[in-house]
CSV table of C-alpha atoms in Angstrom, one decimal:
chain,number,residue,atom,x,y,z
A,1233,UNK,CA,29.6,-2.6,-21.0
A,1234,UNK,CA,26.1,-0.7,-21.3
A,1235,UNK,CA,27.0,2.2,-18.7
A,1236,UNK,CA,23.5,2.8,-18.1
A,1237,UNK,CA,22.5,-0.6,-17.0
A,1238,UNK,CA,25.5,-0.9,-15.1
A,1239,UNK,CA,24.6,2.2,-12.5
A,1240,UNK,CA,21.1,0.9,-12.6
A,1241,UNK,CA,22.1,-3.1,-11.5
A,1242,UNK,CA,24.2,-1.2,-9.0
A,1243,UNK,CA,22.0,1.6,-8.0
A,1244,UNK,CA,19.1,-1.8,-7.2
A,1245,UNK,CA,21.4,-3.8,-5.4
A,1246,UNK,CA,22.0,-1.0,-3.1
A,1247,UNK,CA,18.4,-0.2,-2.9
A,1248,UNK,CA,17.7,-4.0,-2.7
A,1249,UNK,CA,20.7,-4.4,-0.1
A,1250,UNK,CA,21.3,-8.2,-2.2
A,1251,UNK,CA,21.9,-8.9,-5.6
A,1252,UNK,CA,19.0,-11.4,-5.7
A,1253,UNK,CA,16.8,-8.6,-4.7
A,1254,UNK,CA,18.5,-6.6,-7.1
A,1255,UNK,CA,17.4,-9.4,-9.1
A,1256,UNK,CA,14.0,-9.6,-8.4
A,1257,UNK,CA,13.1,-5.6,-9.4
A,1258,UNK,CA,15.2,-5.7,-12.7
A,1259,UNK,CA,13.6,-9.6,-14.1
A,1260,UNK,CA,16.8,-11.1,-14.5
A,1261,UNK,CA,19.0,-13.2,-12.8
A,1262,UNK,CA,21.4,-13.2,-9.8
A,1263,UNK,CA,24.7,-14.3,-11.4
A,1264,UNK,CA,24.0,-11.5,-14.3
A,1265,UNK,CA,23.7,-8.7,-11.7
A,1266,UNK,CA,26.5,-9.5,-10.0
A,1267,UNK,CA,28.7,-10.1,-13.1
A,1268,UNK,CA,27.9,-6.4,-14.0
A,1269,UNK,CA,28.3,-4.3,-10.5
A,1270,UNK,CA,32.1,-6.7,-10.6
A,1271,UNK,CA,32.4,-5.0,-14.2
A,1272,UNK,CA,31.6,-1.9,-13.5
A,1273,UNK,CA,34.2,-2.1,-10.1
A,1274,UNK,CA,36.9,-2.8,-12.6
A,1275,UNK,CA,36.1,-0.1,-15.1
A,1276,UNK,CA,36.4,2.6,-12.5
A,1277,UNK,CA,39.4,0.7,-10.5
A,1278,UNK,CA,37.5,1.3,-7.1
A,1279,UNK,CA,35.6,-1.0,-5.0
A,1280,UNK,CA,31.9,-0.1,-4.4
A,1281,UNK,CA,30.5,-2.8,-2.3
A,1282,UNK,CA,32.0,-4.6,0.7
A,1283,UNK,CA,30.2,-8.0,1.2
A,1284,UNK,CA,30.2,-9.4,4.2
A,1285,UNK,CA,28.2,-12.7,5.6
A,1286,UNK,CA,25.8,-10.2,6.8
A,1287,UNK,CA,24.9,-8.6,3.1
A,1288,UNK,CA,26.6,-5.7,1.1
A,1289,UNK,CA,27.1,-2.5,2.4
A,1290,UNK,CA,28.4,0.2,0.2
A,1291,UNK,CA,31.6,2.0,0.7
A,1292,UNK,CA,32.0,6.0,1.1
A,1293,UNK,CA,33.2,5.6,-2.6
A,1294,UNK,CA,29.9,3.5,-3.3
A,1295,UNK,CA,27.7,5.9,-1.7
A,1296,UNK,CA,28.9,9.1,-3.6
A,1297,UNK,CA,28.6,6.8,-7.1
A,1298,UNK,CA,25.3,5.8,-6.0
A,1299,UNK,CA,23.7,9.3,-5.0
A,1300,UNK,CA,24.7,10.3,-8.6
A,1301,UNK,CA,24.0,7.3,-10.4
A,1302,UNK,CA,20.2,7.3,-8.8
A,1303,UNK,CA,20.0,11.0,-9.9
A,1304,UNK,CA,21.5,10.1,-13.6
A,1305,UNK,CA,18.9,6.9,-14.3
A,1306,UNK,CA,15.9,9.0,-13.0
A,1307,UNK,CA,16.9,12.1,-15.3
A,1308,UNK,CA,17.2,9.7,-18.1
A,1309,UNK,CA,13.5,8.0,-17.3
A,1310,UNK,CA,12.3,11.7,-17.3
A,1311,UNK,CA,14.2,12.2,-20.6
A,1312,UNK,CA,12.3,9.2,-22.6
A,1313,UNK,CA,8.9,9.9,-21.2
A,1314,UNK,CA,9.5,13.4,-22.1
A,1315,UNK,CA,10.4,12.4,-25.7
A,1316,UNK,CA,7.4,10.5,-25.9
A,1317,UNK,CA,5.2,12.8,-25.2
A,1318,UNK,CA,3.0,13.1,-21.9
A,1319,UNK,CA,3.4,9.9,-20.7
A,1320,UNK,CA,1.5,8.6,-23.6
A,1321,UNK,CA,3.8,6.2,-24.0
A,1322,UNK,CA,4.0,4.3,-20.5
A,1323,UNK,CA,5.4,1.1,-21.2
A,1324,UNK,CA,7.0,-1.9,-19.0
A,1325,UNK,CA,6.4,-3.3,-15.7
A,1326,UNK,CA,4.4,-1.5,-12.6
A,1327,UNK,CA,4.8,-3.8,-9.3
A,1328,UNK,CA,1.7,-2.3,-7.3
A,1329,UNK,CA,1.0,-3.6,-3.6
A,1330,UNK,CA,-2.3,-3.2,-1.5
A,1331,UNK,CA,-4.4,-4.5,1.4
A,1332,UNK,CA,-6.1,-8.1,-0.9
A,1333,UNK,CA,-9.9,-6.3,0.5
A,1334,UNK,CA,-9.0,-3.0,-0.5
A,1335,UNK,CA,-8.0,-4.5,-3.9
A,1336,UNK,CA,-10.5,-6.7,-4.9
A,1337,UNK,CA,-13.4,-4.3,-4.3
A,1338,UNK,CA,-11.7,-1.2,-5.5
A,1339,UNK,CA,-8.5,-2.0,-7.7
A,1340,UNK,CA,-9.2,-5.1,-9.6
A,1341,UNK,CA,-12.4,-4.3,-10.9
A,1342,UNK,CA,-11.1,-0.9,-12.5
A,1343,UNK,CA,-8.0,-2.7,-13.5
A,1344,UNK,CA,-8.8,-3.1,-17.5
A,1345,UNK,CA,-9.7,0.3,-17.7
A,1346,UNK,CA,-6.0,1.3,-16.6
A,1347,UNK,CA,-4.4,-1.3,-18.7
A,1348,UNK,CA,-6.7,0.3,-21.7
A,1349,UNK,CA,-5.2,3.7,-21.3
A,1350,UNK,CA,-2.0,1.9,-21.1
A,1351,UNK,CA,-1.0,-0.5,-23.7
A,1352,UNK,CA,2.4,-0.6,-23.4
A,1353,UNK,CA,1.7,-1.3,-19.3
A,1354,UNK,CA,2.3,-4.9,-17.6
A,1355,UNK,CA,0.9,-4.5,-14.1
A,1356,UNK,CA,2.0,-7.0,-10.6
A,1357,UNK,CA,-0.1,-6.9,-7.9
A,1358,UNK,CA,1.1,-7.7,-4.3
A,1359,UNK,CA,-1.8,-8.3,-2.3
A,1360,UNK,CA,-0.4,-8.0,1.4
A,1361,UNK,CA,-2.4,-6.7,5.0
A,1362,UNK,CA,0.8,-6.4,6.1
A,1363,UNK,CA,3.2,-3.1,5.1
A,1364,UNK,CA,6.0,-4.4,2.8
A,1365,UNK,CA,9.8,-3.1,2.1
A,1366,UNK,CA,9.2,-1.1,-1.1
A,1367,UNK,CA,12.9,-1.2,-2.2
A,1368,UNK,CA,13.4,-4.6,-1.2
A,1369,UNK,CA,10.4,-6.1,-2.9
A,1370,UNK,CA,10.6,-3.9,-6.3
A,1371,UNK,CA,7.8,-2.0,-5.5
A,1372,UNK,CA,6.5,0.7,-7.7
A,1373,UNK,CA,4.0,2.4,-5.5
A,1374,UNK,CA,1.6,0.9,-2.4
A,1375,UNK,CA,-1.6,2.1,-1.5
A,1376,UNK,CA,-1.7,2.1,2.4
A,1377,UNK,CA,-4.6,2.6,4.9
A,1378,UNK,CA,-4.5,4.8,8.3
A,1379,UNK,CA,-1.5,6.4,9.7
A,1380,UNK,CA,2.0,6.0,8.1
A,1381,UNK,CA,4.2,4.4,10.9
A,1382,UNK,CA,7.2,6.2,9.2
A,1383,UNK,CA,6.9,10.0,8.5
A,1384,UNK,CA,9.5,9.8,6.5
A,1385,UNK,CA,7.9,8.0,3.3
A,1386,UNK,CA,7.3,9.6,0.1
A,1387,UNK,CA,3.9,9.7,0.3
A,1388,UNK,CA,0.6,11.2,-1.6
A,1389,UNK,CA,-2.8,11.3,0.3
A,1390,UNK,CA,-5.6,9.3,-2.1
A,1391,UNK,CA,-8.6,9.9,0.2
A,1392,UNK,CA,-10.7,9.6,3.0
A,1393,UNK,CA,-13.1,7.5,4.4
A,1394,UNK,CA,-15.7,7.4,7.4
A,1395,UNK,CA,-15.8,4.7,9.9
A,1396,UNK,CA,-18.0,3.0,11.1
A,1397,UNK,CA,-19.1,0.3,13.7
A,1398,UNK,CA,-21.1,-2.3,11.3
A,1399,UNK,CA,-22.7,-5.2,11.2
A,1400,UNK,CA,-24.7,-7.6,9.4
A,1401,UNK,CA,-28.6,-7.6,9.7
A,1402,UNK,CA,-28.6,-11.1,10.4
A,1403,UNK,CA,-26.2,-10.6,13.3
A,1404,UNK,CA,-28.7,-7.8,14.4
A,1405,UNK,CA,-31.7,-10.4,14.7
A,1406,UNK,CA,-30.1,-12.2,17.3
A,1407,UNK,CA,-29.0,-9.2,19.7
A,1408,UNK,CA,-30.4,-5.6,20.3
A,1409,UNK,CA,-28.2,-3.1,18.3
A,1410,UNK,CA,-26.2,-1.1,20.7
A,1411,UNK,CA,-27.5,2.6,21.1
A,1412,UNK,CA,-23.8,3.7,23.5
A,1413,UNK,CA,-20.8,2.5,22.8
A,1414,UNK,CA,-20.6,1.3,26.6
A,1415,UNK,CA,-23.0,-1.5,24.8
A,1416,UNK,CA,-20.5,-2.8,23.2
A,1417,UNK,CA,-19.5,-4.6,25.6
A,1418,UNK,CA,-22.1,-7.1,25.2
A,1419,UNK,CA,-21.4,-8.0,21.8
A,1420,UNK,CA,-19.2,-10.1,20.0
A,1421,UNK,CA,-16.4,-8.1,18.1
A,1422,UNK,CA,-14.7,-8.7,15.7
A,1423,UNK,CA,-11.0,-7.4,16.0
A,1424,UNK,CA,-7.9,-7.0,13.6
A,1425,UNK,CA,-5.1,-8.2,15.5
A,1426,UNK,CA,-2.9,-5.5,13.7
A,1427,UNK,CA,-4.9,-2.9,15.4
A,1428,UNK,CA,-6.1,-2.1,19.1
A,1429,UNK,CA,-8.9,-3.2,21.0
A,1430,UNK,CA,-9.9,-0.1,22.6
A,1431,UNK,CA,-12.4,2.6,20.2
A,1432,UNK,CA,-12.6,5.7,20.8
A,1433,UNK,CA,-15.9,7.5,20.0
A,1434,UNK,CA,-16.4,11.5,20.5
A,1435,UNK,CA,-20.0,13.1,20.3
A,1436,UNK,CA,-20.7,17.0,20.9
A,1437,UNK,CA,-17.0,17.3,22.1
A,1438,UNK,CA,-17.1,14.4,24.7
A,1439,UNK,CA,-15.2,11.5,24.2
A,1440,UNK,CA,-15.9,7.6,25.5
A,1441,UNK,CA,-12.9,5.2,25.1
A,1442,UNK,CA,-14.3,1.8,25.1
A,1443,UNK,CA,-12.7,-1.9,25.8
A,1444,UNK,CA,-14.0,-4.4,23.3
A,1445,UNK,CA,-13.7,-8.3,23.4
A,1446,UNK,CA,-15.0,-11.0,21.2
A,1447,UNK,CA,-13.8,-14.5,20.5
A,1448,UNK,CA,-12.7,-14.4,17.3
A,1449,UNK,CA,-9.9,-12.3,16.0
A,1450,UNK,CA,-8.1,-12.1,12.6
A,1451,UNK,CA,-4.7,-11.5,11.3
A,1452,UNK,CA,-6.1,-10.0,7.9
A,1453,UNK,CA,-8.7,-7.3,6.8
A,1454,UNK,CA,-10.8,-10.1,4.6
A,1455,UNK,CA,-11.3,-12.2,7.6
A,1456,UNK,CA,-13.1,-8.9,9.3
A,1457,UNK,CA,-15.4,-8.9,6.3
A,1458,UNK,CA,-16.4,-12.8,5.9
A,1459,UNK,CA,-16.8,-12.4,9.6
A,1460,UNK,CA,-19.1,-9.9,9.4
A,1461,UNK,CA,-21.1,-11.0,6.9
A,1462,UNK,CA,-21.0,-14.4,8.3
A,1463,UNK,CA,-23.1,-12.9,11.2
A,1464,UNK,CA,-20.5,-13.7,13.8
A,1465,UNK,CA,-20.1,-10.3,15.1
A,1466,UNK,CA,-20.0,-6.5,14.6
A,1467,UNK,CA,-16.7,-4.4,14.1
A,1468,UNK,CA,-15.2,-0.8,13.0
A,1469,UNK,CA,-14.0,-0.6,10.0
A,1470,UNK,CA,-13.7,1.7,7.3
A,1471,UNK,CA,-17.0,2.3,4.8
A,1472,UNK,CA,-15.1,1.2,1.6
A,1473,UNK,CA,-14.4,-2.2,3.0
A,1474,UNK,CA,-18.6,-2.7,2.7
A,1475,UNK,CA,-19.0,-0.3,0.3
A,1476,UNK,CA,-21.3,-2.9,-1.7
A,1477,UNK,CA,-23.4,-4.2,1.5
A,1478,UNK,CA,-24.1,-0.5,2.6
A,1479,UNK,CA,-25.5,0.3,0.0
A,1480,UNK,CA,-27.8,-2.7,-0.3
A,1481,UNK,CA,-28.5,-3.0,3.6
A,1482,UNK,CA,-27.7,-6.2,4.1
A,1483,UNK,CA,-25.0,-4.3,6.5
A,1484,UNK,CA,-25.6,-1.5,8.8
A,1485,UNK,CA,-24.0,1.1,10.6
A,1486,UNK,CA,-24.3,1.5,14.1
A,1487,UNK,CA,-24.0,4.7,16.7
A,1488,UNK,CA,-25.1,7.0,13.7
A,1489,UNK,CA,-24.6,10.1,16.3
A,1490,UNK,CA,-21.1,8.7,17.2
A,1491,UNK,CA,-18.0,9.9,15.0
A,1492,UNK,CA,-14.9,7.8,14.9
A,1493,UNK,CA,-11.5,9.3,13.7
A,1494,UNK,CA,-11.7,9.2,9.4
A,1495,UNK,CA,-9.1,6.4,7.6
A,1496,UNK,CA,-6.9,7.7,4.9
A,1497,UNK,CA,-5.6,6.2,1.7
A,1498,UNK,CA,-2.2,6.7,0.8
A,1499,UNK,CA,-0.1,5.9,-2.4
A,1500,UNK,CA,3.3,5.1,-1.3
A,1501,UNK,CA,6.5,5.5,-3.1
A,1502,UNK,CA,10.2,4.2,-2.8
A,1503,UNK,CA,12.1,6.4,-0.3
A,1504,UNK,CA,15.1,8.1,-1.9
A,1505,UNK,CA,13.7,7.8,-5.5
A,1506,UNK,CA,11.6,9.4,-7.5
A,1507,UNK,CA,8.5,8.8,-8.2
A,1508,UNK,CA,8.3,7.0,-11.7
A,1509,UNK,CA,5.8,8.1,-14.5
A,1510,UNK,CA,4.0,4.7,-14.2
A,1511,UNK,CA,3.4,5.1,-10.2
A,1512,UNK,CA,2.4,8.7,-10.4
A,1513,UNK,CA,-0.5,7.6,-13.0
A,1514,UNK,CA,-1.2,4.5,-11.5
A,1515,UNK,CA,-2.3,7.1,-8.2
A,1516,UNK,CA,-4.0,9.1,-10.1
A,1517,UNK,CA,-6.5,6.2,-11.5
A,1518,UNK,CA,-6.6,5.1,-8.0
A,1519,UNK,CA,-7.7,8.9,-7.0
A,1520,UNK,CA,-10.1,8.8,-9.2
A,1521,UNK,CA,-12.2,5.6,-8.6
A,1522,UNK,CA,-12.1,6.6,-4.8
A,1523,UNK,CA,-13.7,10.4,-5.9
A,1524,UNK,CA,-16.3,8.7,-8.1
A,1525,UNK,CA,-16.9,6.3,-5.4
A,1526,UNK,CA,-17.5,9.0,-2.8
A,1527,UNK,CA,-19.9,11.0,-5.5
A,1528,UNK,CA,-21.7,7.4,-5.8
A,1529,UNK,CA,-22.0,7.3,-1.7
């Protein structure tokens, strides 16, 4: 039995909380995984997982293997990239997730470049509005917008962006732009249904909340931006998600003199485990687009 493998099918599985999530992260299948955390039971005459018709759940015995098993396989990942030489040699799969707008202006287009300075690289993409299980979907590192519902997260702040209230010039030859946010009111907005309804814009230290209605709403971030540019309605978003219509006015901001609170981009790691090689440079490329896109702004 390959001792290594064995504390890393079992040190997944835990992570996982199933062997066919387990599964999933290491590319092989169910029966294999399990056949090697029974193996490794045997070899150290002690049980390490109780299974039950609600999942597995390690034992005390479990837990104390698996805090030092997780500690072992990350040393030894350090070790190799060490031996190769500053990460020159980054090699196998990366499983990246992200908002599908986010990615397809800002991630996908940049993508061969990565995959140049990494041969050795094979890259999934999760494209998902919604925020994921890391562990239980295999996850290598996310990139995440606005505030991080858990503070507990490993987490690495990207950048910033402005945002804004936008809209599409067509939309704006049908309607007088609003020059107070109480205008709003008599638009048409176009609201995430992830997020609320009510904005809040401060000016010279006074702040105006503001109740905004429209009748169409959307479940996902691309919606906001076919709706927008569809002429349906204005909306706040963040600049990067019409980085390319800013700049060539067929959208425009609105309330110039009003600030809203600034959207963060955040590459997010596995809790309790170490940031990989592969994830940490994956962040940095993704650093870097979003500073030369701020330069270019």
């Amino acid at each position: 039995m390959d001792r290594l493998l064995a504390m890393t099918s079992f040190v997944r599985v835990v992570e996982a909380g199933s062997f066919s999530g387990a599964a999933r992260v290491l590319g092989v299948g169910q029966p294999a995984v399990s056949k090697t955390v029974a193996q490794l039971e045997d070899k150290l005459q002690v049980k390490l997982l109780l299974r039950s018709t609600h999942g597995l759940t390690p034992t005390e015995a479990g837990l104390r293997f698996y805090e030092r098993a997780r500690v072992a396989i990350q040393e030894a990942d350090e070790a190799e990239l060490a031996a190769r030489g500053a990460g020159a040699g980054l090699s196998g799969r990366l499983r990246i997730s992200a908002a599908p707008t986010f990615a397809r202006l800002f991630v996908i287009p940049h993508l061969p470049h990565f995959l140049a300075r990494h041969p050795g690289l094979e890259v999934d993409v999760i494209l998902d509005d919604r925020t994921i299980d890391l562990i239980a979907e295999g996850i290598d590192v996310s990139l995440r917008m606005g505030s991080l519902a858990d503070s507990g997260v490993v987490a690495r702040k990207l950048a910033t962006s402005r945002r804004s209230v936008l809209a599409s010039a067509s939309y704006l030859k049908q309607i007088d732009a609003p020059r107070v946010p109480a205008d709003l009111a008599a638009h048409e907005t176009l609201v995430f249904s992830q997020l609320s309804n009510v904005w809040t814009f401060t000016r010279e230290g006074s702040e105006v909340s503001v109740l905004v209605s429209g009748r169409v709403r959307f479940n996902a971030a691309e919606g906001i931006r076919a709706g927008v540019l569809a002429g349906i309605g204005l909306t706040i978003v963040s600049d990067w998600m019409f980085a390319p219509e800013l700049a060539d006015g067929s959208v425009q901001r609105l309330l110039p003199d009003w600030s809203l609170p600034e959207i963060a981009l955040w590459a997010v790691f596995p809790t309790g485990r170490m940031a990989s090689a592969k994830a940490r440079a994956f962040a940095d490329f993704v650093e870097e687009i979003m500073l030369q896109q701020a330069l270019a702004a």
